[in-house]
Amino acid sequence: MGKILSLIAGLLIVVGIGAAFYLKTPAPVPFDREAAKAAAGNYDVRIVRDSFGVPHIYGLRDADAAFGLGYAHAEDDMRTIEDALLFSRGTLSAQTGQDAAPTDYLVRLFDVENAVREGMSQLSDATLALVDGYVTGVNLYCAEEPGRCSRGVAPISREDVVMGFVARQPFFYGLDGVLTKLFEEDPETKEALLRTRTKIAHLPPGAEFGSNAIAVAPRRSSDGHTRLMVNSHQPYTGPVAWYEARVKSEEGLDIIGGLFPGSPVVLLGATPKLGWAFTVNKPDLADVYALTVNDAKNPTQYRLDGEWRDFETDVAKFRVKLFGPFSLPVSRPIRRTVHGPVLETPNGFVALAFAGYRDVRAVEQYYRMNKATTFEDWRSAMAMLGLPSLNAMYADGLGNIAYYYNMAIPVREPTQDWSGVVPGDNSDLVWKGVRPFGTAPSVVNPKSGYLVNGNHTPFRSTGEGDNPKKAAFPPHFGVVERFSNRGLRLQDLYGADEDITGEEFVQYKYDLNFAPDSRIMKLMARLGDLPAVASDPELSEAAAMLAAWDGSTDRTSTSAALAIRTGQLALGGLLDMVDVDVPDPAEALAQAVGELKAGFGKIDPAWGEVSRMRRGAVDRPLDGGPDILRAVYSVDNPKDGPMTAMAGDTYILYADWPAPEASEIGAPIQSGPPAIQTIHQFGAATLDETSPHYADQAPLFAERKFRSPPLSLEAALAEATRDYRPGRIPEPAPSSE
């Protein structure tokens, strides 16, 4: 017996050693720090940090400016840049564990790496040089001190950056929702996909967010100015949280605006001549095909036009972190058809077709938009359709304004109902390219002189008579209609004022009210008539309070907390859908009453007591709320006390071009550069809690105020907190005075 036990023990040791080798995470690609420093010598940039720590980046070439942008952003937010890069590589689960495994699989299923490797030739030499400058700046930051960047992140390549655009674009129009719907009967997979959204957007499941964009032409302004409000709603932190930078080169790059971690270009903002904003739209840009396969358990073929076709096959290989230096190697089969990638669902195998699949051109389009100096330049960049979705709002110093319901409309069979799953065995239903830019709804220089979008229908984007005609866009185009309180209020305010002053333009954007015909106000009107409410004295009192509510989300309102929480519970969080029937809200009202009493001891706390801006030492009350033009979102439960805002209004840019002058022959000429005002919800130092810029903009943000960034080198130097040239001249030590 002793010999047998000894033998078993010996075998266990051997197996244990083998398992350790099997599970040991392979060493990453070596990072040559000296080579990274040497590469930085090919670039020369000057970074001036203004009084709020925002980087103003000056380079001789565009690539020099991108180098500085990469370095500055790494200084402020390297850990988030790392998350973005690891997501794009499909290696996030090796660092963070099993919750990220679905994202790693999807990145491989969607063939992101191969698409980029094969598609880099579609990018111009100038774009590649820009991307190379950016990654060199990030690599320099990692190389200067050991431990600055996580093991295995550097060196960062140009492919990493391009993969970031390819991997993320489809999720902006809601591809994650399409995927989740396929697994309604598989709760475990559905939950994993919801966690994928959290990894991609840093938003918990169920969290709402939207955006606002407003443009007013000279004919609508009291002073003949052109005005643009860039007001994208994003989470406060994470891979799609805004970072502000001013970037200028001697090659013509000159822009201030917002970008995401890992981006070498500004994604929205303003130049001296023009500017643009984006809001999310969710057109029908993804189709699901039911496949007939030759083996329900392990298919190798699918049926198409009466014949069997072999799947294109591959294997997704990645590692999932366990503990310490150990990770589990995972292999999963990948199948693709002529339609696109394949998923096995509870109802069988399906193939996906979706806009943006394997398209690498987004970074090229953004770069061209950054460089545009005329409306024609900017529109030409948009016409690439490298961005498969997003509403785009434009304005310039010549007084032009424009709105595009941007979408890469697939060419698909017009007689087919595309609203559900379609047959996958008929090649007539396979997408056949993309319709040209301009096919989707758009409005250019409307007679009404204003354009608005709050993630609502393109058919109410401006004044009566100027809107696109719904009949011109058949169902197979995929234009999806929706409305929101923000859309209603934008029309109520900007649409009703024929002579908008600069003060009113900003005031309207910060509107705090629900429209009388919004979904939540309809809900409040029903409460007192419900038998379950009328028979309960406590609920009856609450209903009476809400019936008298004026729809305001001012911080002093003592009805807003109960109204908003009741609305969220009754409407499933969809406060922005005003055209949906209102359900019976009695149970929701009772739950909201209970939560507020638990968290605040009463049902009528001031809204500013409930909704808070919290960042470092800052703890301020906030006005606004979900689906309010002053957008504030929280996923906290009021039963636990004050709720911390985590999404909504974040980085905002307001551009104001003076009235164009008249030339000798009476034609308008370009006005001067715009007056720019911006605000960020926190500050430039995203991660460093000890930095003075970790929360220095938060008090201004809480009070709905802007700051005026310096837009010349001289002005930036006059308030500079730092002035340095990465990789070139060491930054002077602080003065002892």
Coordinates of N, CA and C in Angstrom, one line a residue, residues 34 50 366 408 682 705 713:
E34 N 14.9 51.0 -24.7 CA 15.9 51.9 -25.4 C 15.5 52.2 -26.8
D50 N -2.5 73.9 -19.8 CA -3.1 75.2 -19.4 C -3.4 75.1 -17.9
Y366 N -11.7 60.1 -39.8 CA -11.6 61.0 -38.7 C -10.4 62.0 -39.0
A408 N -24.4 53.5 -42.9 CA -23.9 52.8 -44.1 C -25.1 51.8 -44.5
F682 N -14.8 66.1 -15.0 CA -13.8 65.9 -13.9 C -12.6 66.8 -14.1
K705 N -21.4 75.6 -15.8 CA -20.5 76.7 -16.3 C -19.5 76.2 -17.2
L713 N -0.6 80.0 -28.8 CA 0.5 79.6 -27.9 C 0.8 80.6 -26.9

